[in-house]
Structures are given as structure tokens and as C-alpha cells.
XYZ file of C-alpha atoms in Angstrom:
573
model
C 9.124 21.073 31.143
C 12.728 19.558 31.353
C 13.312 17.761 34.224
C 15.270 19.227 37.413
C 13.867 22.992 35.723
C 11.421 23.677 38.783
C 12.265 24.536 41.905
C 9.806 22.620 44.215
C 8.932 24.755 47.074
C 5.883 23.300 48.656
C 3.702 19.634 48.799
C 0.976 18.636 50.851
C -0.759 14.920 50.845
C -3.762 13.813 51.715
C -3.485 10.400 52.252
C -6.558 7.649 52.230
C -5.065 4.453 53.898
C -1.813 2.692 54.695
C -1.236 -0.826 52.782
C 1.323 -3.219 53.895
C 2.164 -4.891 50.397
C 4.130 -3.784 47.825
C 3.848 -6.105 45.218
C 4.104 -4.433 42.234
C 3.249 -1.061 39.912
C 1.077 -0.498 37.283
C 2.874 0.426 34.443
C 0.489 2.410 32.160
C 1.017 5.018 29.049
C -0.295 8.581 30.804
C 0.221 12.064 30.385
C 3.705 13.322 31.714
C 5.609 15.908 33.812
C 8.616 15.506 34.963
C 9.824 18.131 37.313
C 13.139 18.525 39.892
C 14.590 21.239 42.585
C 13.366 22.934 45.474
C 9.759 21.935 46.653
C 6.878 22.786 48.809
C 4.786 19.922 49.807
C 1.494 19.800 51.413
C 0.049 16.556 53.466
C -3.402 16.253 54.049
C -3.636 13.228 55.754
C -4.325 9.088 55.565
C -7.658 7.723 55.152
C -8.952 4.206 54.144
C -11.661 4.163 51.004
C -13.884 1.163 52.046
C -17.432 1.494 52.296
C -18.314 4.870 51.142
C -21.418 4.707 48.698
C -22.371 8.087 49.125
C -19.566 9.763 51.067
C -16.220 11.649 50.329
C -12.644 12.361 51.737
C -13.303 16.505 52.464
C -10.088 18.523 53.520
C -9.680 22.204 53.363
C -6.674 23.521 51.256
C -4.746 26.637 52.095
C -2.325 27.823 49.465
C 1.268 28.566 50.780
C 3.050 31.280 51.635
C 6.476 30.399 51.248
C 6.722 29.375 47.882
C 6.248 32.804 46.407
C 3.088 35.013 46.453
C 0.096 32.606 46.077
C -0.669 32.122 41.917
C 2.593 33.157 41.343
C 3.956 29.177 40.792
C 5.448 28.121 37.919
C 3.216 24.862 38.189
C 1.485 22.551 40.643
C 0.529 19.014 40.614
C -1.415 16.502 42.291
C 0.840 12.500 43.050
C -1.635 10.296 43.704
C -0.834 6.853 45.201
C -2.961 3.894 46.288
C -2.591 0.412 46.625
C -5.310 -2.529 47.317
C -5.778 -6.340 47.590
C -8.488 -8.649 47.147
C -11.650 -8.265 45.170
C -13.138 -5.126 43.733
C -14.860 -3.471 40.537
C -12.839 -0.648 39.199
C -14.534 2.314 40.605
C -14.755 6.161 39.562
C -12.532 8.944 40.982
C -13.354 12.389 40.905
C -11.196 15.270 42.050
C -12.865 18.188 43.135
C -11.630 21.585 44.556
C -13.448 25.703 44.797
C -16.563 22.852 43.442
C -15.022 22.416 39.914
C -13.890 19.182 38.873
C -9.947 19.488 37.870
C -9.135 15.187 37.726
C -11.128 12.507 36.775
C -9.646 9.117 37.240
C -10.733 5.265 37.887
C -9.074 2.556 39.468
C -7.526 -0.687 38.607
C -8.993 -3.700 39.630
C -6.633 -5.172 42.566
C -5.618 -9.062 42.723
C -5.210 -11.143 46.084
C -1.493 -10.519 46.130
C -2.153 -6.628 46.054
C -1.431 -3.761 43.610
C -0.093 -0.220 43.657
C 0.196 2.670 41.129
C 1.051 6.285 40.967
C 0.022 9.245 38.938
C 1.209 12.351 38.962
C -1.493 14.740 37.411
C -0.586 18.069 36.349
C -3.184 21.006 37.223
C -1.176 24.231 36.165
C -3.900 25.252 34.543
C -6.204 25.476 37.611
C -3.878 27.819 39.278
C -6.632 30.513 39.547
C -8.218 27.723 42.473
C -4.958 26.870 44.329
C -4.395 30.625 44.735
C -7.073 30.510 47.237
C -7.637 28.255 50.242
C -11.003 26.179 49.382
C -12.453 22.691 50.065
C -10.985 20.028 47.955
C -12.670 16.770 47.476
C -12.174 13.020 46.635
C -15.286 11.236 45.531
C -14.227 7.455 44.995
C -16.918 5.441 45.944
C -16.432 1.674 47.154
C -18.445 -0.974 48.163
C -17.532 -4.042 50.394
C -19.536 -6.578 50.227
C -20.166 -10.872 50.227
C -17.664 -11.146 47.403
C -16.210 -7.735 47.002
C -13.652 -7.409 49.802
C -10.830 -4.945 48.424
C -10.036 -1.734 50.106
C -8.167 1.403 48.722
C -5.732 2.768 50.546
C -4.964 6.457 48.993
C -2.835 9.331 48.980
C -2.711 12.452 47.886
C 0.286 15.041 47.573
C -0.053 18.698 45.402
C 3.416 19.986 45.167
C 4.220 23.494 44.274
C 6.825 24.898 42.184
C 8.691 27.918 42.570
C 8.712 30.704 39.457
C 12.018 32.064 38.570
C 13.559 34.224 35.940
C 13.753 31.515 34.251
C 10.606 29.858 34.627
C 8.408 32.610 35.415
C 4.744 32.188 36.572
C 2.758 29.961 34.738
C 0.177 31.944 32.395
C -3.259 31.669 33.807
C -6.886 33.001 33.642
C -8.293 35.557 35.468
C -11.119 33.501 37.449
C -12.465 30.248 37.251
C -16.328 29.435 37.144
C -17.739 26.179 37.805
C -20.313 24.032 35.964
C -21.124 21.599 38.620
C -23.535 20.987 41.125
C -21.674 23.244 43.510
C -21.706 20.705 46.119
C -19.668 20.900 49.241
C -19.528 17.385 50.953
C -18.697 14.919 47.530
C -17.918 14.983 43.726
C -19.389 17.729 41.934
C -20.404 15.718 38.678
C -23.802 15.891 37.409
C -25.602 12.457 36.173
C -27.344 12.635 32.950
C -29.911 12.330 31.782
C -31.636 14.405 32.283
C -29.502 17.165 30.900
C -27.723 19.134 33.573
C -27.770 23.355 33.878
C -27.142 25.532 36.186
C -26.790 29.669 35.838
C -23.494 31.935 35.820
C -22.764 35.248 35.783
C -19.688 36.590 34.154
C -18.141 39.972 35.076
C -19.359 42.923 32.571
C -15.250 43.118 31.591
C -15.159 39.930 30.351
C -13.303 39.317 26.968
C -12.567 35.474 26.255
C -14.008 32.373 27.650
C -13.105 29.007 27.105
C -15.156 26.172 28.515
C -13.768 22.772 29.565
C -15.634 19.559 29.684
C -15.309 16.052 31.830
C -18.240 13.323 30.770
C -17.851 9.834 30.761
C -20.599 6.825 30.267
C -21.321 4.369 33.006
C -23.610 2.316 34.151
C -25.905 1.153 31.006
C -23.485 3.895 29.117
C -20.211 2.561 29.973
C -20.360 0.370 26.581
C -22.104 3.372 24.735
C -19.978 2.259 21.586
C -21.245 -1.329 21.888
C -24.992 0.102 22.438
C -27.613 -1.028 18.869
C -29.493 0.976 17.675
C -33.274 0.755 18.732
C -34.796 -0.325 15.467
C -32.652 -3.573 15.372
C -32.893 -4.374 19.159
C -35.501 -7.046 18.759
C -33.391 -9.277 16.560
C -30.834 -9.771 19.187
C -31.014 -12.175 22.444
C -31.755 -10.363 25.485
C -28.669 -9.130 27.403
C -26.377 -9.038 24.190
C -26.287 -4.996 23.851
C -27.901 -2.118 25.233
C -30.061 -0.036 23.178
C -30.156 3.685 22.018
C -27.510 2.971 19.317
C -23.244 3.746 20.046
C -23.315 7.523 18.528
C -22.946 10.057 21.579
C -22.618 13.641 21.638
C -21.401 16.001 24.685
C -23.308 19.495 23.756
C -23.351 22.554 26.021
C -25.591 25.247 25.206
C -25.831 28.632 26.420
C -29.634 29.867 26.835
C -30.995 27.261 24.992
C -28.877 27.745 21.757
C -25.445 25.059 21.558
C -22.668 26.719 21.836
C -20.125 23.591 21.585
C -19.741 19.991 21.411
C -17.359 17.025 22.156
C -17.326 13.167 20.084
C -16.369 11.270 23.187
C -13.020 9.198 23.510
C -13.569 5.495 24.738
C -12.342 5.031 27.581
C -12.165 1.723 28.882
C -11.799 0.536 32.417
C -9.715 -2.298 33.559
C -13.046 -4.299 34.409
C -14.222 -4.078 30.990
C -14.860 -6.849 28.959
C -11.610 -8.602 29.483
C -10.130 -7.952 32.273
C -7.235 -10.031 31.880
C -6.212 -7.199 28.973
C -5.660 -4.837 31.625
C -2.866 -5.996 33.545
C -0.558 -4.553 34.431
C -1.124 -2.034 31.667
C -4.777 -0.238 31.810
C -6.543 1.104 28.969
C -5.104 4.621 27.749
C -7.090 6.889 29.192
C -8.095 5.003 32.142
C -6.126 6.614 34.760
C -6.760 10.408 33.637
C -10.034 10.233 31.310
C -9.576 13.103 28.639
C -11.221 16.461 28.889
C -12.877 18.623 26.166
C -12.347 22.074 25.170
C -14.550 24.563 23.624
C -14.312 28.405 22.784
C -17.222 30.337 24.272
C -16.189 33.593 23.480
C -18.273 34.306 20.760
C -20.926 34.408 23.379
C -18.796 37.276 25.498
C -21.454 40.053 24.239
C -24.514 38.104 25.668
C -22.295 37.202 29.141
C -20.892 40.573 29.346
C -24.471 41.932 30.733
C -23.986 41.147 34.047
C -26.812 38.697 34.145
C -27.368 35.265 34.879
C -27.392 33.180 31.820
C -27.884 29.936 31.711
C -25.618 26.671 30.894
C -26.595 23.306 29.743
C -24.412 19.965 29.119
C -25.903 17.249 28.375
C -25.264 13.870 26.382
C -27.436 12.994 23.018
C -27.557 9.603 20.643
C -28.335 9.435 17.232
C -31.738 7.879 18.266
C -34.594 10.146 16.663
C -35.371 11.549 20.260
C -31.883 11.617 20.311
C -32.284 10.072 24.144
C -29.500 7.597 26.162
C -29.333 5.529 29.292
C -28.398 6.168 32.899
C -25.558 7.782 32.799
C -23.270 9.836 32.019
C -21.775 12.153 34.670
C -20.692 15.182 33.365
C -19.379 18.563 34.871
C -17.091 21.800 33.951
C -15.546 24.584 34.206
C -15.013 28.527 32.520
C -11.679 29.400 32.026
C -12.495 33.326 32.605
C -10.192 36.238 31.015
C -11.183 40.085 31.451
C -10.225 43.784 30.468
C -7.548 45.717 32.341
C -10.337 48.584 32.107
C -13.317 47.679 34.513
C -15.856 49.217 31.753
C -18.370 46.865 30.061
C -17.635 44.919 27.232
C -19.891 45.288 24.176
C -20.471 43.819 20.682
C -22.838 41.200 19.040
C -22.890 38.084 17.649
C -22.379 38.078 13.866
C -23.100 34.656 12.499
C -23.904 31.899 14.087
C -24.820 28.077 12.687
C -25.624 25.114 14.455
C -28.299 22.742 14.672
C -29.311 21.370 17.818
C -28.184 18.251 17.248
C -25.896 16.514 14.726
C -26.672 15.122 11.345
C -27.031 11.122 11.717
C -27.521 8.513 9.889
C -28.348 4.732 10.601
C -28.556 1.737 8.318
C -28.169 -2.239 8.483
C -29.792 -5.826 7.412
C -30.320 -8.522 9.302
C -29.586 -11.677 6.995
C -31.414 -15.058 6.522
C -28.412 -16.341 8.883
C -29.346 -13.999 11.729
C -26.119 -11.860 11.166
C -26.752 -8.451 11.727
C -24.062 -5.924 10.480
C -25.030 -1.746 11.685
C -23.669 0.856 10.243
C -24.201 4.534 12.255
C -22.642 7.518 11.030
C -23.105 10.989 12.415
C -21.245 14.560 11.323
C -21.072 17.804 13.154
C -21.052 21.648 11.653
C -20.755 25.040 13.633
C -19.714 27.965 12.733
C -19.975 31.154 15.036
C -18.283 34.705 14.614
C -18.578 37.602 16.673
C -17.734 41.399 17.394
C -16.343 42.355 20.862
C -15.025 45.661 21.522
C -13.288 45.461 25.360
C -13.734 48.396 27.715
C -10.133 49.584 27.135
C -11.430 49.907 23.441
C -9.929 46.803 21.841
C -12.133 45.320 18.665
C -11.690 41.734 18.480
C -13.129 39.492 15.484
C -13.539 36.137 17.050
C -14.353 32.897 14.365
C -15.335 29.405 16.439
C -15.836 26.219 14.167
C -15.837 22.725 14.853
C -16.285 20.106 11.761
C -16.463 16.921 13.288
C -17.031 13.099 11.945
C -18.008 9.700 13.474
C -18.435 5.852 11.846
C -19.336 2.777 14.303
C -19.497 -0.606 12.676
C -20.805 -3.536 14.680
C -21.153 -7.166 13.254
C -22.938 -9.486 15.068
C -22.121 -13.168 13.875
C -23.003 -16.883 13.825
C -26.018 -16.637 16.538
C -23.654 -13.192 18.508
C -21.015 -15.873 18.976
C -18.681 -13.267 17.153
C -19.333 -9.714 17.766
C -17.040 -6.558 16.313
C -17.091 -3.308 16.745
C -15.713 -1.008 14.569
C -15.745 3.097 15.144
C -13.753 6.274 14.434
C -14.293 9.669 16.007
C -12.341 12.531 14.268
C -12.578 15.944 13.326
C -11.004 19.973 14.391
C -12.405 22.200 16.512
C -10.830 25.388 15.656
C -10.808 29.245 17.051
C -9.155 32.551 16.567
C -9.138 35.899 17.443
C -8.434 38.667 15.126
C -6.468 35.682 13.174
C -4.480 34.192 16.216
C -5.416 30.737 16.788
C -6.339 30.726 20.220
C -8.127 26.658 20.043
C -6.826 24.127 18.340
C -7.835 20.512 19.057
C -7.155 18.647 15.597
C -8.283 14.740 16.848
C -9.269 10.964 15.570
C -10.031 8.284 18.124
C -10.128 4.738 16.455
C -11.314 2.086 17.971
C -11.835 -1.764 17.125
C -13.204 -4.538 19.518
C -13.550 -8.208 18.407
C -15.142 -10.137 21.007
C -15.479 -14.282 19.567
C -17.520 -16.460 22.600
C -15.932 -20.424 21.914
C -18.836 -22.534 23.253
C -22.284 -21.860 23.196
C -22.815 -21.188 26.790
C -20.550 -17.924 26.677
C -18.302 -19.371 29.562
C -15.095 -18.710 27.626
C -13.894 -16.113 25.332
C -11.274 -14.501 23.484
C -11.161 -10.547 23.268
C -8.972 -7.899 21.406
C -8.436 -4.248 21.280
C -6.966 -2.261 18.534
C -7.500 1.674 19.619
C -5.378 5.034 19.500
C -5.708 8.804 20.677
C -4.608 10.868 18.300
C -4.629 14.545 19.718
C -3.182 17.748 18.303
C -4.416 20.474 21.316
C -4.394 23.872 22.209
C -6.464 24.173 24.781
C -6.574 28.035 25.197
C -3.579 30.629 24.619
C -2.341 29.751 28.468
C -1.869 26.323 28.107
C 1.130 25.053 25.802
C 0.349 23.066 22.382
C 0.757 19.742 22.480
C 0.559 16.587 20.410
C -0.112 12.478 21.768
C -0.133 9.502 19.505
C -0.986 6.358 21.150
C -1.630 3.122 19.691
C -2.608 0.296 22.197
C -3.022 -3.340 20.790
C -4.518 -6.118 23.458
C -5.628 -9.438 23.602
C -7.589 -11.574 26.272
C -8.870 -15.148 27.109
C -11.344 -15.091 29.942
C -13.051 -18.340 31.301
C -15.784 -18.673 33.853
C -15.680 -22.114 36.125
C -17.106 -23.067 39.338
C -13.970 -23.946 40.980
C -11.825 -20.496 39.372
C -12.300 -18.314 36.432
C -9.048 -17.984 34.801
C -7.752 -16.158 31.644
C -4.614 -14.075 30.437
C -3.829 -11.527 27.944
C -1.214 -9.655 26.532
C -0.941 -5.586 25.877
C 1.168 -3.410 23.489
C 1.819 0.386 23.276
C 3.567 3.064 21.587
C 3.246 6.531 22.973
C 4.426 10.042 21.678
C 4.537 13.225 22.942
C 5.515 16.738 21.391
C 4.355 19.573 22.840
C 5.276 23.783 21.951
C 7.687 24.505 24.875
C 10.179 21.594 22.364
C 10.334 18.964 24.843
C 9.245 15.336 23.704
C 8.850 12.150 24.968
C 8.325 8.406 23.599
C 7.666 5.282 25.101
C 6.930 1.349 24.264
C 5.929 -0.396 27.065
C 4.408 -4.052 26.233
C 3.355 -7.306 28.778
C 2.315 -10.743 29.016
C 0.879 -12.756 31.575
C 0.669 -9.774 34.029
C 4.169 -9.053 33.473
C 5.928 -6.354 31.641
C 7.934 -7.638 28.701
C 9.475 -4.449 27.069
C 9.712 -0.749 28.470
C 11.677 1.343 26.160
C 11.755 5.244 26.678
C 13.071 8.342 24.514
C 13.202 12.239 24.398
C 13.799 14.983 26.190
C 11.268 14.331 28.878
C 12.768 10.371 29.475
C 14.455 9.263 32.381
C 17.762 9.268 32.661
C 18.033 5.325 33.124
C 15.173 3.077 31.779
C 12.724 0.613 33.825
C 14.781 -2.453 34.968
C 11.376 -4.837 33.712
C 13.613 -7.946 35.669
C 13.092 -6.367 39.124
C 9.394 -6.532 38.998
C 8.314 -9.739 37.804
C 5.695 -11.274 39.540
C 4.121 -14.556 39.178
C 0.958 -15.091 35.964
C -2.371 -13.903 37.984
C -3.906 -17.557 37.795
C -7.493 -16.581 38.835
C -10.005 -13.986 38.305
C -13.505 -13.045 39.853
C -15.655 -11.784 37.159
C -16.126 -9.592 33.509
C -18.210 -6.625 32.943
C -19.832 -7.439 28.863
C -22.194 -5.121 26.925
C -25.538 -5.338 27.414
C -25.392 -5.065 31.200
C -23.847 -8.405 31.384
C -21.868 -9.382 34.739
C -20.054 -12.713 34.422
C -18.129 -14.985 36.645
C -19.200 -13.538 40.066
């Protein structure tokens, strides 16, 4: 949406700390909204994130009043703020509010000095949730201890916007269902395995549903594309990979039978592998992992019955029991539309093909040398039709594919001195009704990781990156269609001493952004030695005057506390 188009009526924060230090911003490539005019904001209050294992920030949201009859806004998002110093993993944020999960984030790893960053996440589409007052929830676990000393210090605004006659209401579902654990005192993500269900039941007027996914890997999974396959673990040195091979699959099934799946984007967090890559520009993705979209409509005649039915997700390999590590959390949502006419909806499902589990294969040869080079390759078919005829009397042909591909290369050299990674995720996911495309998500996510150790003990290294996200998305007929190209280039030297490790790196991107509505945006943000070297912005969504780069220099970060490798591997602590 062009900027100053809203009319802001309403904000409210929740705040989770106050930090003293203002050093500088993390400047990173993320999804956009600009927005201007009258607002409502909501605060919700400062907290400080420190020790909190097992615990959550809990606040109770009430909608406003004053900015319009609640649902009626022509969007809403969520600014989120914090700033640290000292010591401290990255660490996993999940947003959760009516118990569905509508943000997932992580955090950048702070330096002595101190960091801060914004976001501002848009959540239009969960409209159907803010309508109603509910419990929202912050899950960011932290842990203080001997050696790990930093402290978040959060906040937390949703602002409102105003509809108009010229921006009317946003378009939204009729109801939102969760698929989460439906807990009420922290994050509602589900760890996996074991595979995660739960049952729902979907008004008899149903007519379209359109699921939404949020899994990542951590743990032993956060590397999943690193991970060798099982057959050629024994011909590696303990703690080089993790096993179970790097192919992973997000399926959901409905009663047993999958209904939908999602090839994973990498998503790297700023303590992986090279840290010094990561600053002050994170790893796309980082700050607002991606989310996965799905058309479960075809299944409308078996919901429509007014019964339970149950939903699985759950995350498989290309292993032959098709099993991973801990974890993967995973959780999501139904995007719920139904008939003006409260009758039942009826109809069948006409054709439906998929296998439980896509078609991989695995090959490789270990040479005289002991260099291993893996090949995994895995493809995905479905193809589901249905009849629905709507209690108002409406037949609707619905048509659900998905033809997806993956590749992962990995090379490991001259006794795993030198170890590459090579892997592409692509494919469509496509869905109409009665011929109108209502999902679209047309996507390819390389990726390329060269990691080259220069002494035999592994205490210094050189890493680079070479990965996009390519995305052509409609996510269902409320949302806009958009399109992001991204192409992020890094490079890091990391070495481990007794008295200081230190390292550096440098980071490159090019972002673009299209989307339906005809507003773009473009962007080429680069750094160096912790600094930003070039931030050049375009299009209709740009600011009117561009980053002055000279007013936040800082000095090169000089020393660093650790690494987080593949294979489970902690180093420099």
C-alpha cells in the first residue's frame, strides 16, 4: 500500500525491557509495509526477556472501538523493537494470539557494545483474531548463564488502520481455526517428531479452506540441508554432519490421507556457521521465517459434516523410514470461508492422487581419497479435484495440484577440510475454482554453502553463502499477489583462540518486490566489517530520502564468542 494511504487510528505496545544503548540498527532485506495518517495505537507494556526457559510474556488484547467497528480495518500490524548487549545464542520467537501462531521470528546475536532492530510485521490477514479480544503471546526463550549474559529488552506495538472509501476494509475470512497445541500460557508450536494432530470441526456451511503452515528445523534439524544421508554416515568423522540425509518434507494430512505439502526454505540464523556473515545484515528470512500455503478445499465435502476430523503436520526425510531428528516445531492455521445460506454444504471428492510420501532418490561414492560427493533428489505429485455444491446452491469445481522438485549436493573434501553444499527447492503449487486461480505459489529456493577449515585442527575457517527466495504467491483470493526476488551473497572468516576468537565477513543483497495492488519496491543494501557499505532503494514503496550509511558507522566487531557448525558442533565457547 502507498505510503501516507492509511489512516492510523489505533496502536498498542507491549513492551519487554528498556535498554540504555543505542548503538546501532540492523539493517536487513524483510518484507515491507509502509503505511501513514491517522492511527490507533495499543501499549501493552515493558518487560525484560532474561531467563525464561519455559515461560512467556501473556497479555490480553481487546480490539478497539474507535477506529471503526472491530474487523472493519483496512490493515493492522505488529512493530517490534528490541535491543541487547553482551553474549547470547540467537533464540526463537514465536507470536501467538486466539492460540494460532501469526509471526515467527529469531533474534540476532547481540555484541558487547549492544544492538537494536525493528520489524514491522504485517498481519492483515489475521484480522478475523484482532476482531476479538483474546490472549496474545510471546514465546522467546533465553537463557543466562556462566558465559551467556545478554538480555532482550522487547517491545511490541499493533497499530490499526482506519478503512475509508478509499481504502475500504481489508478482505478477510470468515473464521480462523487453529492447528496448535491450543495452549494458553506460551507458544503454541508443536515439536516434531513425533508428528503433531489435533481434531477440528468446520461449520456444515463451509465452502473454501486454505491452510497455512509455520515449521522450521532446530536443534539437530537446524542444519537439515547439511544432514548425510544414513548409508554414508560411517565414512565421516564423528561430529562432521548429522544423519537422516538434507531432503525434508512439511506434509499435513487430513484423516490419515495428505492433503498438502511444503519443500522448506533455509533459513539461517545469525549464529549459524559463521557468524561474522551476519552482521549487521541477517540471513533473509531470519527475522520473519516464511510460511506455507495450501488449498484444503477439496476436502470441504468431508469437513462440511459437522464432525471432528482429524489434522496431521508433520516433517519427513528421504530416509527409507522417512524419519528426522529432534526438531522441528511446527503449527497452523485454517483460513475458514462459508455460505451466506446456513444449509449444509455437499459434494464429493472426485480424484484424488498422492502418495504418502515423495518420490526420492539417493546416490554417492566414497573415493580411494576419502572424498565423498552425495547426491539426494526428491519430487512431489498431487493432484486433487472435487464437487461442492454450497447451501445457497452454488456448484463449484475445485482442481488442487502441487508439482514440486528438490536437488542437494554435498562434497566432502581432502579429509572434510572442504565441505559444499549444494541444493535447490522449486516447484508450483497451484488451485482454482471453477477456473479462477484462487493459489498460486510459483517458487525456487537455491542455496550454496562452501565451508573450507585452513588447519587441521578446525580452529579457523572461511565460509560463504550464495542463496535466493524466489516467490511468486497468492496466498488465497483475500490476500494480494505478490512477487520477491532476493539474492544474498556472504562471506566469513571465523577463528577460535584462547585469548579472543575473532573473524569478519562481508554481505550483499538485492531485493525486489511487485505485488497486484501495482506498488513495488527494490533495494541493495551491502556491508563489511559490521558496517553497511551501500543502501540503495527504489519504487513506489521507497522512502522518500535514502539511508544516510555515514551516520551509523560503528567500529569492526573485533571479537566473537562462539559458531554453531553441522553436526551438532559448538565452537569457540
Amino acid at each position: 500500500m502507498p505510503s501516507s494511504a492509511l489512516s492510523k487510528c489505533y496502536s498498542e505496545e507491549v513492551s519487554y525491557d528498556h535498554f540504555e544503548r543505542y548503538v546501532h540498527t540492523l539493517l536487513g532485506v524483510t518484507s515491507l509495509f509502509l503505511l501513514g495518517g491517522k492511527v490507533r495505537h495499543t501499549r501493552y507494556g515493558t518487560h525484560v526477556i532474561e531467563f525464561t526457559p519455559f515461560s512467556a510474556e501473556v497479555v490480553e488484547l481487546t480490539p478497539p472501538t474507535d477506529c471503526g467497528s472491530p474487523g472493519s480495518w483496512a490493515a493492522v500490524t505488529l512493530n517490534f523493537t528490541v535491543t541487547s548487549n553482551g553474549t547470547q545464542f540467537d533464540r526463537l520467537g514465536v507470536f501467538t494470539f486466539q492460540n494460532v501462531e501469526i509471526w515467527r521470528t529469531s533474534t540476532p546475536e547481540p555484541t558487547r557494545d549492544g544492538i537494536i532492530w525493528t520489524y514491522i510485521k504485517d498481519v492483515t490477514r489475521y484480522i478475523p483474531l484482532f476482531a476479538k479480544p483474546g490472549t496474545f503471546i510471546l514465546q522467546l526463550d533465553n537463557l543466562i548463564q556462566p558465559g551467556l549474559d545478554g538480555i532482550y529488552s522487547a517491545t511490541l506495538h499493533a497499530t490499526y488502520f482506519a478503512s475509508s472509501s478509499v481504502h475500504p476494509p481489508a478482505m478477510r475470512s470468515d473464521l480462523i481455526i487453529p492447528l496448535s497445541t491450543l495452549a494458553n500460557d506460551t507458544g503454541n508450536d508443536a515439536s516434531v517428531p513425533p508428528g503433531f494432530s489435533l481434531n477440528v470441526t468446520l461449520p456444515q456451511n463451509t465452502i473454501s479452506v486454505f491452510a497455512e503452515l509455520y515449521a522450521s528445523g532446530n536443534g539437530a534439524e537446524e542444519f537439515w540441508y547439511f544432514n548425510i544421508a544414513d548409508e554414508f554416515l560411517p565414512n565421516l568423522p564423528p561430529g562432521t554432519a548429522s544423519q537422516r540425509g538434507p531432503f525434508r518434507e512439511v506434509r499435513l494430512l487430513v484423516d490419515n490421507q495428505v492433503a498438502g505439502v511444503a519443500f522448506p526454505y533455509a533459513t539461517i540464523f545469525t549464529g549459524g556457521i559463521a557468524p561474522t556473515a551476519w552482521r549487521p545484515i541477517t540471513s533473509y528470512g531470519a527475522l520473519d521465517l516464511p510460511t506455507y500455503f495450501l488449498d484444503l478445499t477439496p476436502f470441504v465435502p468431508v469437513f462440511a459434516d459437522g464432525e471432528p476430523h482429524n489434522i496431521t503436520i508433520d516433517v519427513a526425510s528421504a530416509e527409507t523410514n522417512h524419519t528426522i531428528l529432534q526438531n522441528w516445531f511446527v503449527s497452523g492455521l485454517l483460513q475458514v470461508n462459508t455460505d451466506e445460506s446456513s444449509n449444509r454444504t455437499t459434494g464429493n471428492i472426485t480424484s484424488y492422487m498422492a502418495q504418502p510420501f515423495a518420490s526420492a532418490t539417493t546416490t554417492g561414492n566414497v573415493a580411494d581419497n576419502g572424498d565423498i560427493n552425495i547426491t539426494v533428489t526428491a519430487t512431489r505429485k498431487i493432484h486433487i479435484e472435487a464437487d461442492i455444491i454450497s447451501g445457497s446452491g452454488e456448484l463449484m469445481h475445485v482442481i488442487w495440484t502441487q508439482d514440486l522438485q528438490y536437488s542437494n549436493i554435498q562434497s566432502f573434501l581432502e579429509n572434510t577440510t572442504i565441505q559444499n553444499v549444494l541444493q535447490t527447492a522449486s516447484g508450483q503449487s497451484l488451485s482454482s475454482i471453477n477456473n479462477v486461480t484462487t493459489v498460486l505459489d510459483s517458487f525456487s529456493y537455491p542455496l550454496g554453502i562452501n565451508m573450507t577449515f585452513l588447519d587441521p585442527s578446525g580452529n579457523s575457517f572461511v565460509a560463504s553463502f550464495d542463496h535466493s527466495y524466489n516467490r511468486d504467491l497468492l496466498p488465497f483470493p483475500a490476500i494480494p499477489r505478490s512477487n520477491i526476488t532476493e539474492h544474498q551473497t556472504a562471506v566469513a572468516f571465523f577463528n577460535i583462540s584462547p585469548s579472543g576468537n575473532t573473524g569478519n565477513g562481508t554481505n550483499n543483497n538485492t531485493f525486489a518486490y511487485s505485488d497486484s495492488a501495482g506498488n513495488t519496491y527494490q533495494r541493495k543494501v551491502n556491508a563489511a566489517l559490521n558496517n553497511i557499505t551501500l543502501d540503495e532503494q527504489s519504487g513506489t514503496l521507497a522512502p522518500i530520502t535514502d539511508h544516510d550509511i555515514s551516520k551509523t558507522l560503528v567500529p569492526p566487531q573485533t571479537k566473537f564468542t562462539h559458531a554453531r557448525l553441522p553436526g551438532g558442533r559448538v565452537v569457540g565457547l
